[in-house]
mmCIF file of C-alpha atoms in Angstrom:
data_model
loop_
_atom_site.group_PDB
_atom_site.id
_atom_site.type_symbol
_atom_site.label_atom_id
_atom_site.label_comp_id
_atom_site.label_asym_id
_atom_site.label_seq_id
_atom_site.Cartn_x
_atom_site.Cartn_y
_atom_site.Cartn_z
ATOM 1 C CA MET A 248 -4.004 28.455 -10.468
ATOM 2 C CA ASN A 249 -3.205 31.189 -7.860
ATOM 3 C CA ALA A 250 0.060 31.348 -5.906
ATOM 4 C CA THR A 251 -1.405 29.641 -2.851
ATOM 5 C CA SER A 252 -2.838 26.749 -4.894
ATOM 6 C CA ALA A 253 0.444 26.334 -6.741
ATOM 7 C CA SER A 254 2.345 26.264 -3.471
ATOM 8 C CA GLU A 255 -0.019 23.667 -2.028
ATOM 9 C CA ALA A 256 0.285 21.545 -5.160
ATOM 10 C CA ARG A 257 4.085 21.778 -4.974
ATOM 11 C CA LEU A 258 4.046 20.651 -1.334
ATOM 12 C CA GLY A 259 1.669 17.835 -2.273
ATOM 13 C CA PHE A 260 3.985 16.700 -5.051
ATOM 14 C CA PHE A 261 7.022 16.551 -2.762
ATOM 15 C CA ALA A 262 5.025 14.773 -0.067
ATOM 16 C CA GLY A 263 3.692 12.214 -2.543
ATOM 17 C CA MET A 264 7.091 11.629 -4.072
ATOM 18 C CA GLY A 265 8.544 11.246 -0.612
ATOM 19 C CA ALA A 266 5.958 8.601 0.233
ATOM 20 C CA TYR A 267 6.650 6.554 -2.937
ATOM 21 C CA LEU A 268 10.430 6.859 -2.549
ATOM 22 C CA ILE A 269 10.211 5.515 1.004
ATOM 23 C CA TRP A 270 8.023 2.626 -0.191
ATOM 24 C CA GLY A 271 10.526 2.123 -3.002
ATOM 25 C CA VAL A 272 13.475 1.602 -0.604
ATOM 26 C CA LEU A 273 11.468 -0.393 1.935
ATOM 27 C CA PRO A 274 13.024 -3.687 0.750
ATOM 28 C CA PHE A 275 16.448 -2.476 1.917
ATOM 29 C CA TYR A 276 15.018 -1.901 5.385
ATOM 30 C CA LEU A 277 13.325 -5.329 5.522
ATOM 31 C CA ARG A 278 16.487 -7.111 4.300
ATOM 32 C CA LEU A 279 18.259 -5.731 7.395
ATOM 33 C CA LEU A 280 15.962 -8.054 9.304
ATOM 34 C CA GLN A 281 17.062 -11.291 7.625
ATOM 35 C CA GLY A 282 16.846 -14.017 10.235
ATOM 36 C CA VAL A 283 13.853 -12.475 12.002
ATOM 37 C CA PRO A 284 10.570 -14.395 11.173
ATOM 38 C CA ALA A 285 8.214 -12.383 9.014
ATOM 39 C CA ALA A 286 5.413 -12.718 11.598
ATOM 40 C CA ASP A 287 7.664 -11.191 14.251
ATOM 41 C CA VAL A 288 8.590 -8.306 11.951
ATOM 42 C CA LEU A 289 4.866 -7.710 11.297
ATOM 43 C CA ALA A 290 3.910 -7.749 14.982
ATOM 44 C CA HIS A 291 6.666 -5.323 15.909
ATOM 45 C CA ARG A 292 5.731 -3.117 12.982
ATOM 46 C CA ILE A 293 2.176 -2.803 14.264
ATOM 47 C CA LEU A 294 3.218 -2.037 17.845
ATOM 48 C CA TRP A 295 5.852 0.571 16.945
ATOM 49 C CA THR A 296 3.430 2.207 14.496
ATOM 50 C CA VAL A 297 0.958 2.671 17.330
ATOM 51 C CA LEU A 298 3.601 4.478 19.336
ATOM 52 C CA VAL A 299 4.665 6.713 16.443
ATOM 53 C CA VAL A 300 1.072 7.700 15.700
ATOM 54 C CA VAL A 301 0.329 8.359 19.381
ATOM 55 C CA LEU A 302 3.234 10.812 19.465
ATOM 56 C CA LEU A 303 2.024 12.415 16.253
ATOM 57 C CA ILE A 304 -1.584 12.789 17.349
ATOM 58 C CA SER A 305 -0.433 14.196 20.703
ATOM 59 C CA GLY A 306 1.701 16.741 18.898
ATOM 60 C CA LEU A 307 -1.162 17.740 16.637
ATOM 61 C CA LYS A 308 -3.683 17.732 19.472
ATOM 62 C CA GLY A 309 -5.856 15.344 17.548
ATOM 63 C CA TRP A 310 -7.276 13.244 20.329
ATOM 64 C CA GLU A 311 -10.754 14.731 19.954
ATOM 65 C CA ARG A 312 -10.900 13.266 16.408
ATOM 66 C CA VAL A 313 -9.810 9.908 17.801
ATOM 67 C CA ARG A 314 -12.509 9.980 20.490
ATOM 68 C CA ALA A 315 -15.093 10.909 17.833
ATOM 69 C CA ALA A 316 -14.007 7.972 15.667
ATOM 70 C CA LEU A 317 -14.171 5.529 18.583
ATOM 71 C CA ARG A 318 -17.786 6.552 19.232
ATOM 72 C CA GLN A 319 -18.923 5.411 15.745
ATOM 73 C CA PRO A 320 -19.561 1.650 15.622
ATOM 74 C CA ARG A 321 -19.934 1.567 11.823
ATOM 75 C CA LEU A 322 -16.654 3.429 11.344
ATOM 76 C CA LEU A 323 -14.936 1.067 13.775
ATOM 77 C CA LEU A 324 -16.188 -1.959 11.796
ATOM 78 C CA MET A 325 -14.902 -0.396 8.593
ATOM 79 C CA LEU A 326 -11.493 0.316 10.147
ATOM 80 C CA LEU A 327 -11.367 -3.221 11.581
ATOM 81 C CA ALA A 328 -11.913 -4.540 8.049
ATOM 82 C CA SER A 329 -9.257 -2.198 6.600
ATOM 83 C CA ALA A 330 -6.888 -3.248 9.410
ATOM 84 C CA VAL A 331 -7.300 -6.887 8.450
ATOM 85 C CA CYS A 332 -6.577 -6.032 4.781
ATOM 86 C CA ILE A 333 -3.457 -3.990 5.562
ATOM 87 C CA THR A 334 -2.226 -6.723 7.913
ATOM 88 C CA ILE A 335 -2.490 -9.260 5.090
ATOM 89 C CA ASN A 336 -0.709 -6.814 2.789
ATOM 90 C CA TRP A 337 2.106 -6.062 5.206
ATOM 91 C CA GLY A 338 2.514 -9.704 6.138
ATOM 92 C CA VAL A 339 2.720 -10.985 2.561
ATOM 93 C CA TYR A 340 5.039 -8.172 1.556
ATOM 94 C CA THR A 341 7.351 -8.738 4.480
ATOM 95 C CA TRP A 342 7.505 -12.511 3.883
ATOM 96 C CA ALA A 343 8.057 -12.040 0.142
ATOM 97 C CA ILE A 344 10.981 -9.626 0.601
ATOM 98 C CA LEU A 345 12.645 -11.764 3.255
ATOM 99 C CA ALA A 346 12.135 -14.907 1.135
ATOM 100 C CA GLY A 347 13.656 -13.349 -2.028
ATOM 101 C CA HIS A 348 10.446 -12.634 -3.991
ATOM 102 C CA ALA A 349 10.822 -8.855 -4.478
ATOM 103 C CA ILE A 350 9.982 -9.154 -8.166
ATOM 104 C CA ASP A 351 6.615 -10.684 -7.289
ATOM 105 C CA THR A 352 5.864 -7.788 -4.938
ATOM 106 C CA SER A 353 6.680 -5.341 -7.721
ATOM 107 C CA LEU A 354 4.300 -7.111 -10.054
ATOM 108 C CA GLY A 355 1.582 -6.993 -7.406
ATOM 109 C CA TYR A 356 1.802 -3.236 -7.073
ATOM 110 C CA PHE A 357 1.786 -2.766 -10.839
ATOM 111 C CA ILE A 358 -1.393 -4.827 -10.981
ATOM 112 C CA ASN A 359 -2.995 -2.961 -8.076
ATOM 113 C CA PRO A 360 -4.135 0.195 -9.963
ATOM 114 C CA LEU A 361 -6.041 -1.941 -12.522
ATOM 115 C CA VAL A 362 -7.546 -4.022 -9.693
ATOM 116 C CA SER A 363 -8.792 -0.786 -8.138
ATOM 117 C CA VAL A 364 -10.308 0.172 -11.513
ATOM 118 C CA LEU A 365 -12.138 -3.157 -11.654
ATOM 119 C CA PHE A 366 -13.408 -2.721 -8.052
ATOM 120 C CA GLY A 367 -14.766 0.662 -9.087
ATOM 121 C CA VAL A 368 -16.803 -0.967 -11.867
ATOM 122 C CA VAL A 369 -18.030 -3.952 -9.893
ATOM 123 C CA LEU A 370 -18.638 -2.356 -6.487
ATOM 124 C CA LEU A 371 -19.097 1.376 -7.066
ATOM 125 C CA GLY A 372 -20.988 1.374 -10.352
ATOM 126 C CA GLU A 373 -18.351 3.275 -12.259
ATOM 127 C CA ARG A 374 -18.258 2.988 -16.041
ATOM 128 C CA LEU A 375 -15.193 2.279 -18.117
ATOM 129 C CA GLY A 376 -14.482 3.310 -21.698
ATOM 130 C CA ARG A 377 -13.304 0.857 -24.313
ATOM 131 C CA LEU A 378 -9.590 1.657 -23.778
ATOM 132 C CA GLN A 379 -9.977 1.167 -20.029
ATOM 133 C CA TRP A 380 -11.503 -2.284 -20.539
ATOM 134 C CA VAL A 381 -8.563 -3.082 -22.848
ATOM 135 C CA SER A 382 -6.170 -2.106 -20.018
ATOM 136 C CA VAL A 383 -7.952 -4.422 -17.576
ATOM 137 C CA GLY A 384 -7.875 -7.199 -20.171
ATOM 138 C CA LEU A 385 -4.128 -6.753 -20.673
ATOM 139 C CA ALA A 386 -3.559 -7.064 -16.904
ATOM 140 C CA ALA A 387 -5.646 -10.244 -16.865
ATOM 141 C CA LEU A 388 -3.563 -11.552 -19.728
ATOM 142 C CA GLY A 389 -0.370 -10.905 -17.764
ATOM 143 C CA VAL A 390 -1.726 -12.918 -14.832
ATOM 144 C CA ALA A 391 -2.800 -15.684 -17.229
ATOM 145 C CA VAL A 392 0.683 -15.918 -18.727
ATOM 146 C CA LEU A 393 2.243 -16.483 -15.323
ATOM 147 C CA THR A 394 -0.473 -18.918 -14.317
ATOM 148 C CA ILE A 395 -0.057 -21.040 -17.432
ATOM 149 C CA GLU A 396 3.761 -21.006 -17.178
ATOM 150 C CA ARG A 397 3.885 -21.857 -13.475
ATOM 151 C CA GLY A 398 0.825 -24.071 -13.349
ATOM 152 C CA SER A 399 -0.576 -21.970 -10.474
ATOM 153 C CA LEU A 400 -1.733 -18.441 -9.816
ATOM 154 C CA PRO A 401 0.934 -15.815 -8.882
ATOM 155 C CA LEU A 402 -0.417 -15.765 -5.339
ATOM 156 C CA VAL A 403 2.027 -13.232 -3.826
ATOM 157 C CA SER A 404 1.317 -10.653 -6.533
ATOM 158 C CA LEU A 405 -2.443 -11.183 -6.434
ATOM 159 C CA ALA A 406 -2.570 -11.154 -2.621
ATOM 160 C CA LEU A 407 -0.746 -7.799 -2.544
ATOM 161 C CA ALA A 408 -2.844 -6.256 -5.328
ATOM 162 C CA LEU A 409 -6.192 -7.485 -3.894
ATOM 163 C CA SER A 410 -5.460 -6.712 -0.236
ATOM 164 C CA PHE A 411 -4.297 -3.188 -0.974
ATOM 165 C CA GLY A 412 -7.123 -2.669 -3.464
ATOM 166 C CA VAL A 413 -9.727 -3.662 -0.833
ATOM 167 C CA TYR A 414 -7.932 -1.531 1.769
ATOM 168 C CA GLY A 415 -8.093 1.529 -0.505
ATOM 169 C CA LEU A 416 -11.743 0.835 -1.262
ATOM 170 C CA ILE A 417 -12.663 0.698 2.426
ATOM 171 C CA ARG A 418 -10.628 3.747 3.390
ATOM 172 C CA LYS A 419 -12.201 5.671 0.512
ATOM 173 C CA GLN A 420 -15.584 5.098 2.154
ATOM 174 C CA ALA A 421 -14.398 5.726 5.765
ATOM 175 C CA ALA A 422 -14.887 9.341 6.884
ATOM 176 C CA VAL A 423 -11.687 9.681 8.888
ATOM 177 C CA ASP A 424 -8.381 11.474 8.438
ATOM 178 C CA THR A 425 -5.174 9.565 7.739
ATOM 179 C CA ALA A 426 -3.535 9.773 11.200
ATOM 180 C CA THR A 427 -6.746 8.928 13.090
ATOM 181 C CA GLY A 428 -7.549 6.049 10.747
ATOM 182 C CA LEU A 429 -4.030 4.583 11.032
ATOM 183 C CA PHE A 430 -4.112 4.925 14.830
ATOM 184 C CA VAL A 431 -7.443 3.163 15.169
ATOM 185 C CA GLU A 432 -6.396 0.403 12.731
ATOM 186 C CA THR A 433 -3.147 -0.320 14.531
ATOM 187 C CA LEU A 434 -4.836 0.019 17.926
ATOM 188 C CA LEU A 435 -7.287 -2.682 16.952
ATOM 189 C CA LEU A 436 -4.374 -4.895 15.796
ATOM 190 C CA ALA A 437 -2.149 -4.139 18.774
ATOM 191 C CA PRO A 438 -3.508 -6.720 21.280
ATOM 192 C CA MET A 439 -2.963 -9.607 18.863
ATOM 193 C CA ALA A 440 0.472 -8.245 17.912
ATOM 194 C CA ALA A 441 1.451 -7.930 21.581
ATOM 195 C CA LEU A 442 0.328 -11.496 22.298
ATOM 196 C CA TRP A 443 2.333 -12.757 19.336
ATOM 197 C CA VAL A 444 5.510 -10.966 20.466
ATOM 198 C CA ALA A 445 5.042 -12.095 24.059
ATOM 199 C CA GLN A 446 4.968 -15.790 23.090
ATOM 200 C CA THR A 447 8.118 -15.642 20.943
ATOM 201 C CA PRO A 448 11.428 -16.819 22.466
ATOM 202 C CA GLN A 449 12.863 -13.301 22.175
ATOM 203 C CA GLY A 450 9.797 -11.553 23.625
ATOM 204 C CA PHE A 451 9.865 -7.744 23.566
ATOM 205 C CA ALA A 452 13.565 -7.221 24.314
ATOM 206 C CA GLY A 453 15.356 -10.454 23.524
ATOM 207 C CA TRP A 454 16.797 -9.477 20.175
ATOM 208 C CA PRO A 455 20.277 -7.893 19.926
ATOM 209 C CA PRO A 456 20.147 -4.078 20.385
ATOM 210 C CA ALA A 457 20.794 -3.394 16.679
ATOM 211 C CA THR A 458 17.919 -5.705 15.648
ATOM 212 C CA THR A 459 15.602 -4.148 18.254
ATOM 213 C CA MET A 460 16.429 -0.687 16.897
ATOM 214 C CA THR A 461 15.799 -1.824 13.337
ATOM 215 C CA LEU A 462 12.428 -3.356 14.352
ATOM 216 C CA ALA A 463 11.510 -0.094 16.068
ATOM 217 C CA LEU A 464 12.200 1.822 12.855
ATOM 218 C CA GLY A 465 9.323 -0.140 11.372
ATOM 219 C CA GLY A 466 6.954 2.316 13.072
ATOM 220 C CA LEU A 467 8.460 5.241 11.197
ATOM 221 C CA ALA A 468 8.744 3.253 7.963
ATOM 222 C CA THR A 469 5.017 2.563 8.171
ATOM 223 C CA ALA A 470 3.584 5.821 9.493
ATOM 224 C CA VAL A 471 5.662 8.426 7.677
ATOM 225 C CA PRO A 472 4.875 7.407 4.039
ATOM 226 C CA LEU A 473 1.205 6.854 4.802
ATOM 227 C CA LEU A 474 0.945 10.315 6.364
ATOM 228 C CA LEU A 475 2.869 11.889 3.492
ATOM 229 C CA PHE A 476 0.528 10.139 1.047
ATOM 230 C CA GLY A 477 -2.546 11.404 2.927
ATOM 231 C CA PHE A 478 -1.096 14.948 2.790
ATOM 232 C CA ALA A 479 -0.475 14.612 -0.965
ATOM 233 C CA ALA A 480 -3.866 13.087 -1.735
ATOM 234 C CA ARG A 481 -5.603 16.226 -0.433
ATOM 235 C CA ARG A 482 -3.527 18.554 -2.618
ATOM 236 C CA LEU A 483 -2.941 16.730 -5.935
ATOM 237 C CA PRO A 484 -5.245 15.643 -8.756
ATOM 238 C CA LEU A 485 -5.967 11.907 -8.731
ATOM 239 C CA SER A 486 -4.344 11.551 -12.161
ATOM 240 C CA THR A 487 -1.061 12.933 -10.830
ATOM 241 C CA LEU A 488 -1.096 10.530 -7.888
ATOM 242 C CA GLY A 489 -2.004 7.742 -10.247
ATOM 243 C CA LEU A 490 1.160 8.291 -12.298
ATOM 244 C CA MET A 491 3.332 8.682 -9.231
ATOM 245 C CA GLN A 492 2.300 5.348 -7.798
ATOM 246 C CA TYR A 493 4.439 3.487 -10.388
ATOM 247 C CA VAL A 494 7.636 4.963 -8.813
ATOM 248 C CA ALA A 495 7.795 2.472 -5.953
ATOM 249 C CA PRO A 496 7.230 -0.827 -7.850
ATOM 250 C CA THR A 497 9.652 0.352 -10.534
ATOM 251 C CA MET A 498 12.316 0.958 -7.902
ATOM 252 C CA VAL A 499 11.672 -2.415 -6.307
ATOM 253 C CA LEU A 500 11.942 -4.205 -9.662
ATOM 254 C CA ILE A 501 15.281 -2.530 -10.401
ATOM 255 C CA GLU A 502 16.553 -3.341 -6.945
ATOM 256 C CA ALA A 503 15.437 -6.969 -7.193
ATOM 257 C CA VAL A 504 17.172 -7.594 -10.502
ATOM 258 C CA LEU A 505 20.331 -5.449 -10.136
ATOM 259 C CA LEU A 506 21.010 -5.652 -6.404
ATOM 260 C CA PHE A 507 19.223 -8.655 -4.894
ATOM 261 C CA GLY A 508 20.128 -11.133 -7.624
ATOM 262 C CA GLU A 509 16.569 -12.182 -8.534
ATOM 263 C CA VAL A 510 15.912 -13.468 -12.043
ATOM 264 C CA LEU A 511 13.421 -11.803 -14.364
ATOM 265 C CA ASP A 512 12.577 -14.975 -16.321
ATOM 266 C CA PRO A 513 10.752 -14.882 -19.693
ATOM 267 C CA ALA A 514 7.318 -15.615 -18.174
ATOM 268 C CA ARG A 515 7.664 -12.831 -15.594
ATOM 269 C CA LEU A 516 8.973 -10.446 -18.281
ATOM 270 C CA ALA A 517 5.982 -11.292 -20.505
ATOM 271 C CA ALA A 518 3.613 -10.662 -17.582
ATOM 272 C CA PHE A 519 5.255 -7.350 -16.817
ATOM 273 C CA CYS A 520 5.009 -6.329 -20.497
ATOM 274 C CA CYS A 521 1.259 -7.058 -20.461
ATOM 275 C CA ILE A 522 0.784 -5.090 -17.230
ATOM 276 C CA TRP A 523 2.885 -2.159 -18.473
ATOM 277 C CA ALA A 524 0.946 -2.091 -21.729
ATOM 278 C CA GLY A 525 -2.295 -2.099 -19.765
ATOM 279 C CA LEU A 526 -1.078 0.784 -17.549
ATOM 280 C CA ALA A 527 0.001 2.699 -20.660
ATOM 281 C CA VAL A 528 -3.398 2.258 -22.255
ATOM 282 C CA TYR A 529 -5.173 3.211 -19.054
ATOM 283 C CA THR A 530 -3.013 6.333 -18.612
ATOM 284 C CA PHE A 531 -3.701 7.342 -22.207
ATOM 285 C CA SER A 532 -7.429 6.836 -21.656
ATOM 286 C CA LEU A 533 -7.363 9.404 -18.826
ATOM 287 C CA ARG A 534 -6.776 12.119 -21.387
ATOM 288 C CA ARG A 535 -10.412 11.615 -22.452
ATOM 289 C CA PRO A 536 -13.419 12.708 -20.345
ATOM 290 C CA VAL A 537 -13.856 10.355 -17.405
ATOM 291 C CA ALA A 538 -17.162 8.450 -17.475
ATOM 292 C CA GLN A 539 -19.544 9.294 -14.641
ATOM 293 C CA PRO A 540 -20.568 6.685 -12.103
ATOM 294 C CA ALA A 541 -23.906 5.045 -12.824
ATOM 295 C CA GLN A 542 -26.737 6.816 -11.068
ATOM 296 C CA PRO A 543 -29.001 4.721 -8.747
ATOM 297 C CA ARG A 544 -32.406 4.056 -10.238
#
């Protein structure tokens, strides 16, 4: 690796770590909004993110890329679909943190990488080795343990894992840069978000100034880590990013147990152990040559 490549990789590492650290402390931000309905938080988050990305694109002189994206109907449909997925993800996550289910959100993001692996097999024709199938099976076992113990599926965890998995799958296929994609997604969501805020008793400016300022910070809390992640993804190997993605859910789990007073009961602990074992097996399997996607016949 030459000096330029090493420097780019170093910048990518710090950007990626910055993104996951921000996601890791996001529960602290959301808990500042206790008393604000989750739907209101979500709507404000969308609107303030639009503003942040508008300022960014203006600074980077990226409006030509936006105009090009808006002229592609197929791309717009893909970004509308990804916008729906990320709205579900943000909404479930916000509700779960405000309702005291941070542990369930952590479990969801531990499951997510293995869901993405399964999507790759089912939808993209990728092939898994024996160890990788074992890792997926261990994740399924973890979900089964919780389902049997509770008598129902762990819906919060699965909703987060599936919505973000589908979001990643769509954005992988969408030929658009991170900032442009995020702007178009939030622009498509903005009218509904604005209508929602307008019909609430507080409207756009009815919250106390401190709460309004905290809601406004949602734009930065959304846009900054996504942009840092996009920067890192172009400069780091996928295997490095794959290992880094466990930083955020690990932080959230520690916060939930040690700071938020949530209980890691035996069923949840057993499920986490299964998921962690699956992730360990999958990570070990990456040391072997990666199987090539199936070729169309």
